CSV table of C-alpha atoms in Angstrom, one decimal:
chain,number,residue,atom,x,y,z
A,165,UNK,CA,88.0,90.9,99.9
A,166,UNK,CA,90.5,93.5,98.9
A,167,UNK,CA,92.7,93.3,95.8
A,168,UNK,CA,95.3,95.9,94.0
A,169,UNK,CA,96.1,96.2,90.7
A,170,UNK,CA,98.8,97.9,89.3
A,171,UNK,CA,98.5,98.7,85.9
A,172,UNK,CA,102.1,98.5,83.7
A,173,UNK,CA,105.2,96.5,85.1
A,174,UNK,CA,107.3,98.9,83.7
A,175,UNK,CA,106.7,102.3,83.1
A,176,UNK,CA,110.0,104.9,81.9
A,177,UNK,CA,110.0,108.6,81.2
A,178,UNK,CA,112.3,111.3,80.4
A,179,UNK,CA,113.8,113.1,83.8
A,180,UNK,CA,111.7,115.9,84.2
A,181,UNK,CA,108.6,114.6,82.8
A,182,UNK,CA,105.6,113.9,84.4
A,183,UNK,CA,105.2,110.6,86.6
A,184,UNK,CA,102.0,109.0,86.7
A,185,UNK,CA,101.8,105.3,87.9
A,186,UNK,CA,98.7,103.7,88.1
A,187,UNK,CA,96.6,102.1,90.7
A,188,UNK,CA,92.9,100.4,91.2
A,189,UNK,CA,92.1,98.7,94.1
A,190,UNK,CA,89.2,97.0,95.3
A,191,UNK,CA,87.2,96.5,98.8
A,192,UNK,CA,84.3,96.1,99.8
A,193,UNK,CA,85.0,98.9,102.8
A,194,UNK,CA,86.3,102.0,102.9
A,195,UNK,CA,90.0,101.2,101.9
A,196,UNK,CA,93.3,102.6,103.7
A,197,UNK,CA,95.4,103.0,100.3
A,198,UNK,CA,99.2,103.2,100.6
A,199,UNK,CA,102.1,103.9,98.1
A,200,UNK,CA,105.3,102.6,98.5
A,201,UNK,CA,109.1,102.6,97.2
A,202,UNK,CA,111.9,100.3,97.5
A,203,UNK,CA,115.2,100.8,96.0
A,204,UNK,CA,117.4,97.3,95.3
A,205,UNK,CA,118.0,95.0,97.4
A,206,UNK,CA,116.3,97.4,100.6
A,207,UNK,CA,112.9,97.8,102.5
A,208,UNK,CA,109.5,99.0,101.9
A,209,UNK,CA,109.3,103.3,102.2
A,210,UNK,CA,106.2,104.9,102.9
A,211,UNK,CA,105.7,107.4,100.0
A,212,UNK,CA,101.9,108.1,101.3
A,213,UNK,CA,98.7,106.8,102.2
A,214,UNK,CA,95.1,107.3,102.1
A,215,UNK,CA,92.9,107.1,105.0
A,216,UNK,CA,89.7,108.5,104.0
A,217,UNK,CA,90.4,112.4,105.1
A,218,UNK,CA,91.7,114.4,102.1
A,219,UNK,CA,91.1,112.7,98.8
A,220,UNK,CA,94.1,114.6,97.4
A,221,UNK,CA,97.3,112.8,99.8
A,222,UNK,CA,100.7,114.6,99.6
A,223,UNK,CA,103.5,112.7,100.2
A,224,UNK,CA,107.7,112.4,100.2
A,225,UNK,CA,109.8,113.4,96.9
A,226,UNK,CA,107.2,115.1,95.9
A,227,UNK,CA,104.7,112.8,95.0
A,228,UNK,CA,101.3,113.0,95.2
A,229,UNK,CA,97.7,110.2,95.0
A,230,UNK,CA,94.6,111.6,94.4
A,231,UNK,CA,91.8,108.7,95.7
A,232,UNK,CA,88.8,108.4,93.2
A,233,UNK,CA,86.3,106.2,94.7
A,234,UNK,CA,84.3,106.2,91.4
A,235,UNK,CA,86.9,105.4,89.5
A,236,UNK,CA,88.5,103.0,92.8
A,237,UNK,CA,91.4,104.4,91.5
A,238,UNK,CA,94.5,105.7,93.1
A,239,UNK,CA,97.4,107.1,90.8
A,240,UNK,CA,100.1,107.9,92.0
A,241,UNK,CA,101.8,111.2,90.3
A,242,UNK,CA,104.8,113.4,90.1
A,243,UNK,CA,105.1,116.6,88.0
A,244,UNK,CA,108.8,116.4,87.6
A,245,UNK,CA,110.9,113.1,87.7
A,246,UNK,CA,114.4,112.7,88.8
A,247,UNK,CA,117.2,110.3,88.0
A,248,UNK,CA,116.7,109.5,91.8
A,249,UNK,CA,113.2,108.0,91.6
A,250,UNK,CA,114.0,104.9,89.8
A,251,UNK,CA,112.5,102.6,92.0
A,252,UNK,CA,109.9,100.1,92.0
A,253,UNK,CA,106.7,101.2,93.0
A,254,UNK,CA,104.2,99.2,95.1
A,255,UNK,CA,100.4,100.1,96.1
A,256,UNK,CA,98.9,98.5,98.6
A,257,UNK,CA,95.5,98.3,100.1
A,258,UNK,CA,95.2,97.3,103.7
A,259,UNK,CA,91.6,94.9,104.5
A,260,UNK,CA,92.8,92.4,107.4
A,261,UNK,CA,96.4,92.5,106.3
A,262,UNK,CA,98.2,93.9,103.6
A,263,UNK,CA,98.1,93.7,100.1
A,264,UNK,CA,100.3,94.2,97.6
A,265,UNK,CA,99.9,94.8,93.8
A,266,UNK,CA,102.5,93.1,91.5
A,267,UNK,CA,105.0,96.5,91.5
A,268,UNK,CA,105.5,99.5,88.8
A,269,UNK,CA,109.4,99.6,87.7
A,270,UNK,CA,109.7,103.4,87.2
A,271,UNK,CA,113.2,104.1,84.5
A,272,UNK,CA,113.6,107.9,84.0
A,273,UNK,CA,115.9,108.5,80.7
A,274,UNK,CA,118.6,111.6,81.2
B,115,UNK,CA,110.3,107.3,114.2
B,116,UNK,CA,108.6,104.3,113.5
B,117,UNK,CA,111.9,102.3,112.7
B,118,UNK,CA,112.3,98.7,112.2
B,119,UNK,CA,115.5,96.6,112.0
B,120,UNK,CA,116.6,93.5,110.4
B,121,UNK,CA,119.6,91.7,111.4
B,122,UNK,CA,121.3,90.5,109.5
B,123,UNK,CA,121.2,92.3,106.0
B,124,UNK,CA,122.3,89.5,104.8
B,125,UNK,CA,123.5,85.9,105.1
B,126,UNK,CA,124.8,82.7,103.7
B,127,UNK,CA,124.7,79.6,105.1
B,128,UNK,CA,125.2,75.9,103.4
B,129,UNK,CA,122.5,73.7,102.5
B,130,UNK,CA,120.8,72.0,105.8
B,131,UNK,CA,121.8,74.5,107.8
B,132,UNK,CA,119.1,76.7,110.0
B,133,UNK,CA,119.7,80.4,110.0
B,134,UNK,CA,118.2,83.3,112.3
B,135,UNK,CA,117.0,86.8,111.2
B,136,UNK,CA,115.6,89.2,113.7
B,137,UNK,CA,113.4,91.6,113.3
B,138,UNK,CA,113.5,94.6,115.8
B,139,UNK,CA,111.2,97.4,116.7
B,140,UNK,CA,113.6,100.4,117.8
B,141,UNK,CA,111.2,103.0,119.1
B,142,UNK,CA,107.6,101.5,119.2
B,143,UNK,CA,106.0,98.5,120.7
B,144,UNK,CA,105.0,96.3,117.8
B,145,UNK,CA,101.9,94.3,118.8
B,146,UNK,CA,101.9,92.5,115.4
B,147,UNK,CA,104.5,91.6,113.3
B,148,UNK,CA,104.8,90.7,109.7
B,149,UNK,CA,107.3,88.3,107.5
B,150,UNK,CA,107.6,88.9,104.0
B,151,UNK,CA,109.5,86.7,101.0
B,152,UNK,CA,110.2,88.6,98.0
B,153,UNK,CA,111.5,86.8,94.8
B,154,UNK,CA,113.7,88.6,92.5
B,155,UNK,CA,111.6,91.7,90.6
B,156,UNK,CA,108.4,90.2,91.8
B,157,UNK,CA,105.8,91.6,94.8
B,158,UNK,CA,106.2,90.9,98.4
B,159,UNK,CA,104.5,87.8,99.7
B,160,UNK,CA,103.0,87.3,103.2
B,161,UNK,CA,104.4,84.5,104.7
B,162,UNK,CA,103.2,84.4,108.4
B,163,UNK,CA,101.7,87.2,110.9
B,164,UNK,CA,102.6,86.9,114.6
B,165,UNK,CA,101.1,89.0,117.5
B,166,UNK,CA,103.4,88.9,121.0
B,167,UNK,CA,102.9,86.2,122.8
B,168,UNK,CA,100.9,84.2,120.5
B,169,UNK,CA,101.9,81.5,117.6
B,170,UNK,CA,102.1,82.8,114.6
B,171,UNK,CA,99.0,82.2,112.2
B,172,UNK,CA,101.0,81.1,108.5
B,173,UNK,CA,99.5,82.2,105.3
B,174,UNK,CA,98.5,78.9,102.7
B,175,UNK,CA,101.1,77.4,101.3
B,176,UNK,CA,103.8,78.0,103.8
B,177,UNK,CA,105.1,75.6,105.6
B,178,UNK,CA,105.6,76.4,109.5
B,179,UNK,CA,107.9,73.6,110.4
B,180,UNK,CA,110.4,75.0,107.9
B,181,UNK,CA,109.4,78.9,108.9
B,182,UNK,CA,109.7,79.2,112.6
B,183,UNK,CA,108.6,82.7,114.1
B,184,UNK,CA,108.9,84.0,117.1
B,185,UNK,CA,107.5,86.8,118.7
B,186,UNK,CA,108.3,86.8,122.5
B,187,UNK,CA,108.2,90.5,123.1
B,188,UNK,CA,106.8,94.1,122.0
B,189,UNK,CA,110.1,94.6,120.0
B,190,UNK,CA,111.4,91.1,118.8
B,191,UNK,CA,110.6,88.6,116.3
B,192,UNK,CA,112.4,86.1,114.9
B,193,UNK,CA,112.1,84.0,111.8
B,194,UNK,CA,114.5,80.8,111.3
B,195,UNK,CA,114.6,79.2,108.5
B,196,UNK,CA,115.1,75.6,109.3
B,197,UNK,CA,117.2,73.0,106.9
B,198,UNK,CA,117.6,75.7,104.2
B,199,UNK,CA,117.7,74.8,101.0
B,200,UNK,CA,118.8,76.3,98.0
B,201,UNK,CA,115.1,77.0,97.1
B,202,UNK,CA,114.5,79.1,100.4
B,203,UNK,CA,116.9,81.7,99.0
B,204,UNK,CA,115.1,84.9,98.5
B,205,UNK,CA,115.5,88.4,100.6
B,206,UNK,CA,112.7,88.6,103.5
B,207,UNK,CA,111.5,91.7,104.8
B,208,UNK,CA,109.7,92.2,108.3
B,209,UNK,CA,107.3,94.7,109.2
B,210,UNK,CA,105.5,95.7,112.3
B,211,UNK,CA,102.6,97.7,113.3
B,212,UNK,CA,101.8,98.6,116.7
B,213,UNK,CA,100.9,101.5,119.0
B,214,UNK,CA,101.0,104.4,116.7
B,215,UNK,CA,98.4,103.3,113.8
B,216,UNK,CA,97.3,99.9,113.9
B,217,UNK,CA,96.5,99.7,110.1
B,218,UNK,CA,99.9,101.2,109.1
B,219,UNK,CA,102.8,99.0,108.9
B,220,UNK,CA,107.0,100.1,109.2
B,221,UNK,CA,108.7,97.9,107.1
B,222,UNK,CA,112.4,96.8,107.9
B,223,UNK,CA,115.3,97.3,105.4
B,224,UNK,CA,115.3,93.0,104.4
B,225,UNK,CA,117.7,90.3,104.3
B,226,UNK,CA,118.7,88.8,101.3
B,227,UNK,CA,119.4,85.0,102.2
B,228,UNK,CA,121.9,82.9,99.9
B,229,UNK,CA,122.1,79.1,100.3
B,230,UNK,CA,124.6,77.2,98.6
């Protein structure tokens, strides 16, 4: 069976700072990893996902996921935040259906 | 591409009242759709998974007299909430997946449900 976990409900930095939210899944298959964003009160937005070609996955606002299968880890990062990407964050693993961790609120301080 | 629509955004209705959200596909054919319940600063829960043409297969817990989905075509499904009460208040997102990438889902943009 597949499970997520996100590690830190809440996580804030300082705009420009360095994003890293973190990420461990498990699965007993090779996993399709995905990060999403959702502002209040809308939808779910792709941000990126993994499925199983480059380990390193680029995706939207700049944000990047490198997938460590010896670590089943997959961070999600950002070299510079922005006002903009307060957010909650959501990694999900897909096995038979989707699953979702519990969500990262990201805060970034001016 | 890839875009899903919820109608509507949002919506109040009294206590013991049935409402109707739709959930659209705009420019795919979405062989399996999704319903979602989302609680305030909490993740999303699956509530029920419905493939066209087929009754939809509810997750544990959820009860499918009160949760009626449809999914009579490629681009449609519908979720009614039957005799809402003020504890069925919550915002509920749809997704779909379909001919693109079957393992990737499109969400929709929710609907945050208020009953009084």
């Amino acid at each position: 069976a597949q499970s997520v976990t996100q590690l830190g409900s809440h996580v804030s930095v300082s705009e420009g700072a360095l994003v890293l939210l973190r990420c461990n899944y498990s699965s007993s298959v090779p996993p399709y990893l995905f990060w999403y964003v959702q502002y209040p009160n809308q939808g779910l937005q792709l941000l990126l996902k993994y499925t199983s070609a480059a380990t390193l996955v680029k995706g939207i606002n700049g944000f990047e996921a490198e997938f460590k299968k010896s670590e089943t880890s997959f961070h999600l990062t950002k070299p510079s935040a922005h006002m903009s990407d307060a957010a909650e964050y959501f990694c999900a693993v897909r096995g038979g259906k989707l699953i979702f961790g519990q969500g990262t609120e990201l805060s970034v301080k001016p | 591409g890839a875009v899903v629509s919820q109608h509507p955004s949002w919506v109040i209705c009294k206590s013991g009242t049935s409402v109707k959200i739709e959930c659209r596909s705009l420019d795919f054919q979405a062989t399996t759709m999704f319903w979602y319940r989302q609680f305030p600063k909490q993740s999303l829960m699956l509530m029920a998974t419905s493939n066209e043409g087929s009754k939809a297969t509810y997750e544990q817990g959820v009860e499918k007299d009160k949760f009626l989905i449809n999914h009579a075509s490629l681009t449609l499904s519908t979720l009614t909430v039957t005799s809402a009460h003020p504890e069925d208040s919550s915002f509920y997102i749809c997704s779909a997946s379909g001919d693109r990438a079957a393992y990737e889902q499109y969400f929709g943009p929710g609907t945050r449900l208020t009953v009084t």
